[in-house]
Amino acid sequence: MIAVLKQDTSIQQRDSLINWFQSMGLEVHISEGDFHTIIGLIGDTSKVDIGLLESLSIIESVKRISEPFKNANRKFHAEDSIIDVNGNKIGGGHFQIIAGPCSVENHDQIIEIAQRVKASGATILRGGAFKPRTSPYDFQGLKADGIELLLEAKKLTGMPIISEIMNIKDLELFEEVDIIQVGARNMQNFDLLKELGRTKKNILIKRGLANNLKELLMSTEYIMAGGNENVILCERGIRTFETYTRNTLDLSAVPMLHELSHLPVVVDPSHATGLSRLVEPMAMAAAAAGADGLMIEVHNNPEKALCDGAQSLTPDQFDSVAKKVMKVREAVTL
Amino acid sequence: MIAVLKQDTSIQQRDSLINWFQSMGLEVHISEGDFHTIIGLIGDTSKVDIGLLESLSIIESVKRISEPFKNANRKFHAEDSIIDVNGNKIGGGHFQIIAGPCSVENHDQIIEIAQRVKASGATILRGGAFKPRTSPYDFQGLKADGIELLLEAKKLTGMPIISEIMNIKDLELFEEVDIIQVGARNMQNFDLLKELGRTKKNILIKRGLANNLKELLMSTEYIMAGGNENVILCERGIRTFETYTRNTLDLSAVPMLHELSHLPVVVDPSHATGLSRLVEPMAMAAAAAGADGLMIEVHNNPEKALCDGAQSLTPDQFDSVAKKVMKVREAVTL
Amino acid sequence: MIAVLKQDTSIQQRDSLINWFQSMGLEVHISEGDFHTIIGLIGDTSKVDIGLLESLSIIESVKRISEPFKNANRKFHAEDSIIDVNGNKIGGGHFQIIAGPCSVENHDQIIEIAQRVKASGATILRGGAFKPRTSPYDFQGLKADGIELLLEAKKLTGMPIISEIMNIKDLELFEEVDIIQVGARNMQNFDLLKELGRTKKNILIKRGLANNLKELLMSTEYIMAGGNENVILCERGIRTFETYTRNTLDLSAVPMLHELSHLPVVVDPSHATGLSRLVEPMAMAAAAAGADGLMIEVHNNPEKALCDGAQSLTPDQFDSVAKKVMKVREAVTL
Amino acid sequence: MIAVLKQDTSIQQRDSLINWFQSMGLEVHISEGDFHTIIGLIGDTSKVDIGLLESLSIIESVKRISEPFKNANRKFHAEDSIIDVNGNKIGGGHFQIIAGPCSVENHDQIIEIAQRVKASGATILRGGAFKPRTSPYDFQGLKADGIELLLEAKKLTGMPIISEIMNIKDLELFEEVDIIQVGARNMQNFDLLKELGRTKKNILIKRGLANNLKELLMSTEYIMAGGNENVILCERGIRTFETYTRNTLDLSAVPMLHELSHLPVVVDPSHATGLSRLVEPMAMAAAAAGADGLMIEVHNNPEKALCDGAQSLTPDQFDSVAKKVMKVREAVTL
């Protein structure tokens, strides 16, 4: 960690600061310049509260050299982590496609979609039971009944399932859910993360709309510090000024996260773009960028012919996407 | 609501869509152009799921004319709402300064700060007991003990208090807390909002780092739809590319929110800028922009002389800020 | 075009507005609601000044249905445009890799790099002669001498060349330059664009750091309205809050631009990420997303061993990237 | 300046880097940690190309301690600069209101507006002759004729004038223009800035939509390094995700720029918000935040009754704004 002192810092203030650092067991190196004094801190600086330090009147700026995340950090864990979801491995060269509807609606819908996406190569079934919606007047999901329907689909197809949790009081409903999803809006719901850290469940955590990669990795730290290392990262688009797409998919996050962390990285092109016709090119691009998996929305709604071009792909469209993604994967990994 | 159809929409598809709109009781107006057909929808469109509509393959774009928020909407409630906090009114021309430490640390700290800020003109005491921190290794607050200390300060000084809730299971601890704060990271923690909507507590809800004003007002809708109309909005800076300040304080949000909504708007210049030396000019600017109140961090830490220039103001600095803000208020309201 | 009138618009104001629209030859359709009146305008609305319209006191909002760009619009030009650069076609299924140093430095440097990247599959040579630098104290390029050196490399290797123009007064220096580049900072230097529209040169225009796709296409309109249709679009990253990468590469811009426009789209992963180690995954991802070409920085600096890991790739690294990109292209296009 | 070396840097590489720094006359301080080596550089680091340094493979990160701008830097010029515009001083406690129409349209328009805004307290007249418009089909300004009309207004009213330059070839037209404006889109048109640096004209430079404060100050450096120190900074809103306002006015830029630089700072609330009804509160807020002046659009268009509520204020509205701003100024400066 480096702290830069302001020009007008007195010797007394400087020494007081240095004593404070030394009292925390840190080694202190000083470089004096005409306009600034630079203090280099060597040792375990992960416990130094950078907010407190920055707030001191004598401090011009502070820079962390070591990343503040430990458990997710590749520096201390060089090999890729592999998350095993009922035999379907993610990470370390293993790639899985998660597919299914945005919301679980009824028995026939989830069963038919599950069978269709499985036939096309998806290995994990997604389906929303608890739905975070901007408006309280929009459909909020089938809740416990939605989880029940997912479990039926799991039983029938053998596919492991993933679903989003919004409230820790619902945790027991997720006992047989194979991956618990933390949505983008809850990425910094720290109480939820802490509770999930006490379980041994697989957790897929989505990057928040306005969160940088460091914050995403700090949020995994809340889970991992509790003892649960089964974490999958998910890039799903960030908020920018561009309006043609719902969000801006940040694919450079994939290799960057792989550099920073050993955790697997999955990409959700459906939510990132909000446009079904962009899912195919973005899914292929994500695979080419080195993603360890994809999460894609697929819907089948024969009675509503109007819905054929939803953000969700139809099963036929998904079949085409899955085939093309696999061709890209081959080109990339051979 | 307006829906624009794509060029290649068939008559059959168009009529099917129109029937669907009419089945929802909406009046449908059609304008045919060479390249598009425009459908104008008149009636109660608040229940139309705009996401579903946008997802249809025949739809080029959809635009809401009526705002989707009802309870907070000034169109249906022309007069300013006034929130009465133990006799201290906010909104409708009434202005209050909320002040206090970022975190409650101990008895003497909170009592002394409360007395000092009260003497300078603050009327509501803030203090964090549950602290959302990016890192699990940073101080997370005194929790229940922190609330206890705030209640002691309330008893001693007569000031009403505000503190942040992070988990609905802690709600009973807030029984005597006068305003419950929903932090920026929880602005879209919809389950928390719903529960707060079932109480009669005063709620101060902070705008999320990446949330626009419509989303802020939709989140208040979660609270107000439950029957709790005692909501105060808080602008505290949004995330942009600028790095000199921690966030970018969006003061145009103040008059814009006043135009859109009847709810009072408070500004937090401390978190928005992250720099104590910017609190004074931004507090004055907020008052000039028409804010109904301010929330300012004040700290008093005699034993840690290092802390004198924190993001938090000292009581003496706060005294100066409060005086200048009051002069601006006079200039603005006379 | 749709205009929404405010609730309190008088009949007189409304009729005055309608007359104005009709005087421009537009057909006017009206939908009356309880809170708004919607006016649909049919006809050639491209000449309506949307800024003026939005500024009227009786207008709540305005929405263009037809895109304001004409020449670049796929609606009026369904087939892909193909730009032929001395026999190297870009667009319509044709893919080219542009490679070379950030700045032309000297004869040996540019010749050696040209020969190396040509051997690896690059077909167009890039090299900066006029360099836009944030600081006036940084190297500003060799200017006319740099163009001379590029022309020598062109002669020796047969590769067409691309270089950036910063000032229209330098235009004559670019007579034998095969593609003139408009940099991101000049994307809205409208006087420069107009002048380039009067030439018949191939123009590659880079998206500005904070410009959306509509603005990019409006800027091409400045060039194309002048009669020059030889325009290539270039995505090179936008400015967001993320700091690990220099900019955020928006790969969804590739399929989105292909949908909106018939012009070819090239991606620059070097500037977008600012990190040489991210160039390979992002180049592959761009190819998978359907880009019509890539622009990649390659440097060879034997005397400065320090530079081996620059944002620029070494020729050997570039060779590996080019091979992998070609494998992705095969997977995508077969 | 601080450079952090990567963990796997060899001693040879490190020594080579240190020699390079020393050859530039810099003093080098080294702090060795378990995972990083920190190099502190003391001396004149303004000529070190940070881009080159960051690009080295052995470098983890680089941080400038000294700001790279010199001429605009308050550290080397403690007192406020005061720009004298024909006797109207801006900066150092002096405050001026610049007002006038977006575009000069005709003789009567500009004369009438000039007289009206002068009567209300404006001291400098603005008017666009060269207009940067996103669309080539929108009105591009009266150009030379517009400047002529402004000069007539100057003669008649005695008000100094400001107008925007878009192309350095038009410079001679600006001989009697008192302040030359560099628009947001040209903030990094470095060739234009260099030419303006060779004049002695007053320059008002607007912050680009996506430019941070450091870049704004580096652009002033292009002007000032040429010998022209008569520079006024202008905050006019930045691009964010919020859509209710056209841009987001960043008022914290005012005190932040005052801290970083001695140059005066003017705020343009008209372009920042794009909404005439937000001009008043934002103008007052800017004054309260310590701005040295305001630039406000005022229009008078009796023949087009439709225009009464434009982004531009009417003269009557401007009169009210000017009065309220002056009251805020009094409250702030007393």
PDB file of N, CA, C and O in Angstrom, chain C residues 242-270:
ATOM      1  N   GLU C 242     -15.599   1.337 -15.035  1.00  0.00           N
ATOM      2  CA  GLU C 242     -14.639   0.257 -14.778  1.00  0.00           C
ATOM      3  C   GLU C 242     -13.222   0.786 -14.994  1.00  0.00           C
ATOM      4  O   GLU C 242     -12.973   1.504 -15.954  1.00  0.00           O
ATOM      5  N   THR C 243     -12.287   0.427 -14.105  1.00  0.00           N
ATOM      6  CA  THR C 243     -10.944   0.977 -14.222  1.00  0.00           C
ATOM      7  C   THR C 243      -9.863  -0.063 -14.517  1.00  0.00           C
ATOM      8  O   THR C 243      -8.735   0.297 -14.829  1.00  0.00           O
ATOM      9  N   TYR C 244     -10.182  -1.343 -14.417  1.00  0.00           N
ATOM     10  CA  TYR C 244      -9.150  -2.346 -14.732  1.00  0.00           C
ATOM     11  C   TYR C 244      -8.740  -2.258 -16.203  1.00  0.00           C
ATOM     12  O   TYR C 244      -7.577  -2.466 -16.532  1.00  0.00           O
ATOM     13  N   THR C 245      -9.713  -1.997 -17.076  1.00  0.00           N
ATOM     14  CA  THR C 245      -9.393  -1.801 -18.489  1.00  0.00           C
ATOM     15  C   THR C 245      -9.468  -0.315 -18.794  1.00  0.00           C
ATOM     16  O   THR C 245     -10.212   0.420 -18.146  1.00  0.00           O
ATOM     17  N   ARG C 246      -8.701   0.133 -19.795  1.00  0.00           N
ATOM     18  CA  ARG C 246      -8.671   1.562 -20.093  1.00  0.00           C
ATOM     19  C   ARG C 246     -10.057   2.052 -20.516  1.00  0.00           C
ATOM     20  O   ARG C 246     -10.534   3.073 -20.068  1.00  0.00           O
ATOM     21  N   ASN C 247     -10.699   1.303 -21.402  1.00  0.00           N
ATOM     22  CA  ASN C 247     -12.083   1.595 -21.795  1.00  0.00           C
ATOM     23  C   ASN C 247     -12.846   0.276 -21.733  1.00  0.00           C
ATOM     24  O   ASN C 247     -12.265  -0.752 -21.436  1.00  0.00           O
ATOM     25  N   THR C 248     -14.124   0.331 -22.025  1.00  0.00           N
ATOM     26  CA  THR C 248     -14.921  -0.889 -22.049  1.00  0.00           C
ATOM     27  C   THR C 248     -15.292  -1.181 -23.498  1.00  0.00           C
ATOM     28  O   THR C 248     -16.031  -0.421 -24.125  1.00  0.00           O
ATOM     29  N   LEU C 249     -14.750  -2.278 -24.026  1.00  0.00           N
ATOM     30  CA  LEU C 249     -15.044  -2.647 -25.414  1.00  0.00           C
ATOM     31  C   LEU C 249     -16.500  -3.090 -25.505  1.00  0.00           C
ATOM     32  O   LEU C 249     -16.918  -4.008 -24.805  1.00  0.00           O
ATOM     33  N   ASP C 250     -17.269  -2.427 -26.347  1.00  0.00           N
ATOM     34  CA  ASP C 250     -18.702  -2.716 -26.479  1.00  0.00           C
ATOM     35  C   ASP C 250     -18.910  -3.594 -27.707  1.00  0.00           C
ATOM     36  O   ASP C 250     -19.244  -3.105 -28.791  1.00  0.00           O
ATOM     37  N   LEU C 251     -18.745  -4.898 -27.528  1.00  0.00           N
ATOM     38  CA  LEU C 251     -18.836  -5.780 -28.698  1.00  0.00           C
ATOM     39  C   LEU C 251     -20.258  -5.936 -29.212  1.00  0.00           C
ATOM     40  O   LEU C 251     -20.454  -6.271 -30.388  1.00  0.00           O
ATOM     41  N   SER C 252     -21.257  -5.666 -28.376  1.00  0.00           N
ATOM     42  CA  SER C 252     -22.626  -5.742 -28.899  1.00  0.00           C
ATOM     43  C   SER C 252     -22.857  -4.660 -29.951  1.00  0.00           C
ATOM     44  O   SER C 252     -23.805  -4.737 -30.736  1.00  0.00           O
ATOM     45  N   ALA C 253     -21.968  -3.663 -30.001  1.00  0.00           N
ATOM     46  CA  ALA C 253     -22.059  -2.648 -31.054  1.00  0.00           C
ATOM     47  C   ALA C 253     -21.893  -3.272 -32.439  1.00  0.00           C
ATOM     48  O   ALA C 253     -22.429  -2.754 -33.420  1.00  0.00           O
ATOM     49  N   VAL C 254     -21.174  -4.380 -32.525  1.00  0.00           N
ATOM     50  CA  VAL C 254     -20.927  -4.988 -33.841  1.00  0.00           C
ATOM     51  C   VAL C 254     -22.228  -5.483 -34.479  1.00  0.00           C
ATOM     52  O   VAL C 254     -22.615  -5.006 -35.548  1.00  0.00           O
ATOM     53  N   PRO C 255     -22.957  -6.415 -33.827  1.00  0.00           N
ATOM     54  CA  PRO C 255     -24.210  -6.827 -34.464  1.00  0.00           C
ATOM     55  C   PRO C 255     -25.246  -5.701 -34.512  1.00  0.00           C
ATOM     56  O   PRO C 255     -26.062  -5.659 -35.439  1.00  0.00           O
ATOM     57  N   MET C 256     -25.215  -4.802 -33.540  1.00  0.00           N
ATOM     58  CA  MET C 256     -26.194  -3.711 -33.540  1.00  0.00           C
ATOM     59  C   MET C 256     -25.945  -2.782 -34.731  1.00  0.00           C
ATOM     60  O   MET C 256     -26.888  -2.379 -35.422  1.00  0.00           O
ATOM     61  N   LEU C 257     -24.686  -2.441 -34.974  1.00  0.00           N
ATOM     62  CA  LEU C 257     -24.368  -1.591 -36.131  1.00  0.00           C
ATOM     63  C   LEU C 257     -24.700  -2.313 -37.434  1.00  0.00           C
ATOM     64  O   LEU C 257     -25.168  -1.686 -38.389  1.00  0.00           O
ATOM     65  N   HIS C 258     -24.485  -3.615 -37.474  1.00  0.00           N
ATOM     66  CA  HIS C 258     -24.844  -4.367 -38.681  1.00  0.00           C
ATOM     67  C   HIS C 258     -26.345  -4.342 -38.927  1.00  0.00           C
ATOM     68  O   HIS C 258     -26.796  -4.361 -40.070  1.00  0.00           O
ATOM     69  N   GLU C 259     -27.105  -4.288 -37.850  1.00  0.00           N
ATOM     70  CA  GLU C 259     -28.560  -4.215 -38.013  1.00  0.00           C
ATOM     71  C   GLU C 259     -28.992  -2.830 -38.478  1.00  0.00           C
ATOM     72  O   GLU C 259     -29.861  -2.690 -39.339  1.00  0.00           O
ATOM     73  N   LEU C 260     -28.364  -1.808 -37.933  1.00  0.00           N
ATOM     74  CA  LEU C 260     -28.770  -0.435 -38.247  1.00  0.00           C
ATOM     75  C   LEU C 260     -28.229   0.040 -39.584  1.00  0.00           C
ATOM     76  O   LEU C 260     -28.829   0.893 -40.239  1.00  0.00           O
ATOM     77  N   SER C 261     -27.080  -0.450 -39.983  1.00  0.00           N
ATOM     78  CA  SER C 261     -26.364   0.134 -41.116  1.00  0.00           C
ATOM     79  C   SER C 261     -25.767  -0.947 -42.012  1.00  0.00           C
ATOM     80  O   SER C 261     -25.512  -2.074 -41.580  1.00  0.00           O
ATOM     81  N   HIS C 262     -25.515  -0.577 -43.242  1.00  0.00           N
ATOM     82  CA  HIS C 262     -24.897  -1.491 -44.210  1.00  0.00           C
ATOM     83  C   HIS C 262     -23.383  -1.344 -44.250  1.00  0.00           C
ATOM     84  O   HIS C 262     -22.702  -2.051 -44.993  1.00  0.00           O
ATOM     85  N   LEU C 263     -22.845  -0.432 -43.466  1.00  0.00           N
ATOM     86  CA  LEU C 263     -21.400  -0.172 -43.499  1.00  0.00           C
ATOM     87  C   LEU C 263     -20.623  -1.255 -42.740  1.00  0.00           C
ATOM     88  O   LEU C 263     -21.125  -1.813 -41.763  1.00  0.00           O
ATOM     89  N   PRO C 264     -19.395  -1.540 -43.156  1.00  0.00           N
ATOM     90  CA  PRO C 264     -18.601  -2.536 -42.436  1.00  0.00           C
ATOM     91  C   PRO C 264     -18.148  -2.018 -41.073  1.00  0.00           C
ATOM     92  O   PRO C 264     -18.011  -0.810 -40.868  1.00  0.00           O
ATOM     93  N   VAL C 265     -17.912  -2.960 -40.153  1.00  0.00           N
ATOM     94  CA  VAL C 265     -17.562  -2.632 -38.763  1.00  0.00           C
ATOM     95  C   VAL C 265     -16.270  -3.342 -38.379  1.00  0.00           C
ATOM     96  O   VAL C 265     -16.182  -4.563 -38.458  1.00  0.00           O
ATOM     97  N   VAL C 266     -15.295  -2.548 -37.976  1.00  0.00           N
ATOM     98  CA  VAL C 266     -13.987  -3.051 -37.578  1.00  0.00           C
ATOM     99  C   VAL C 266     -13.828  -2.814 -36.081  1.00  0.00           C
ATOM    100  O   VAL C 266     -14.394  -1.867 -35.539  1.00  0.00           O
ATOM    101  N   VAL C 267     -13.080  -3.670 -35.394  1.00  0.00           N
ATOM    102  CA  VAL C 267     -12.887  -3.540 -33.944  1.00  0.00           C
ATOM    103  C   VAL C 267     -11.404  -3.358 -33.629  1.00  0.00           C
ATOM    104  O   VAL C 267     -10.554  -4.031 -34.204  1.00  0.00           O
ATOM    105  N   ASP C 268     -11.126  -2.432 -32.716  1.00  0.00           N
ATOM    106  CA  ASP C 268      -9.754  -2.166 -32.268  1.00  0.00           C
ATOM    107  C   ASP C 268      -9.616  -2.617 -30.820  1.00  0.00           C
ATOM    108  O   ASP C 268      -9.916  -1.856 -29.897  1.00  0.00           O
ATOM    109  N   PRO C 269      -9.164  -3.840 -30.582  1.00  0.00           N
ATOM    110  CA  PRO C 269      -9.056  -4.320 -29.201  1.00  0.00           C
ATOM    111  C   PRO C 269      -7.864  -3.734 -28.456  1.00  0.00           C
ATOM    112  O   PRO C 269      -7.833  -3.779 -27.225  1.00  0.00           O
ATOM    113  N   SER C 270      -6.894  -3.173 -29.168  1.00  0.00           N
ATOM    114  CA  SER C 270      -5.698  -2.651 -28.499  1.00  0.00           C
ATOM    115  C   SER C 270      -6.029  -1.395 -27.699  1.00  0.00           C
ATOM    116  O   SER C 270      -5.704  -1.294 -26.513  1.00  0.00           O
TER     117      SER C 270
END
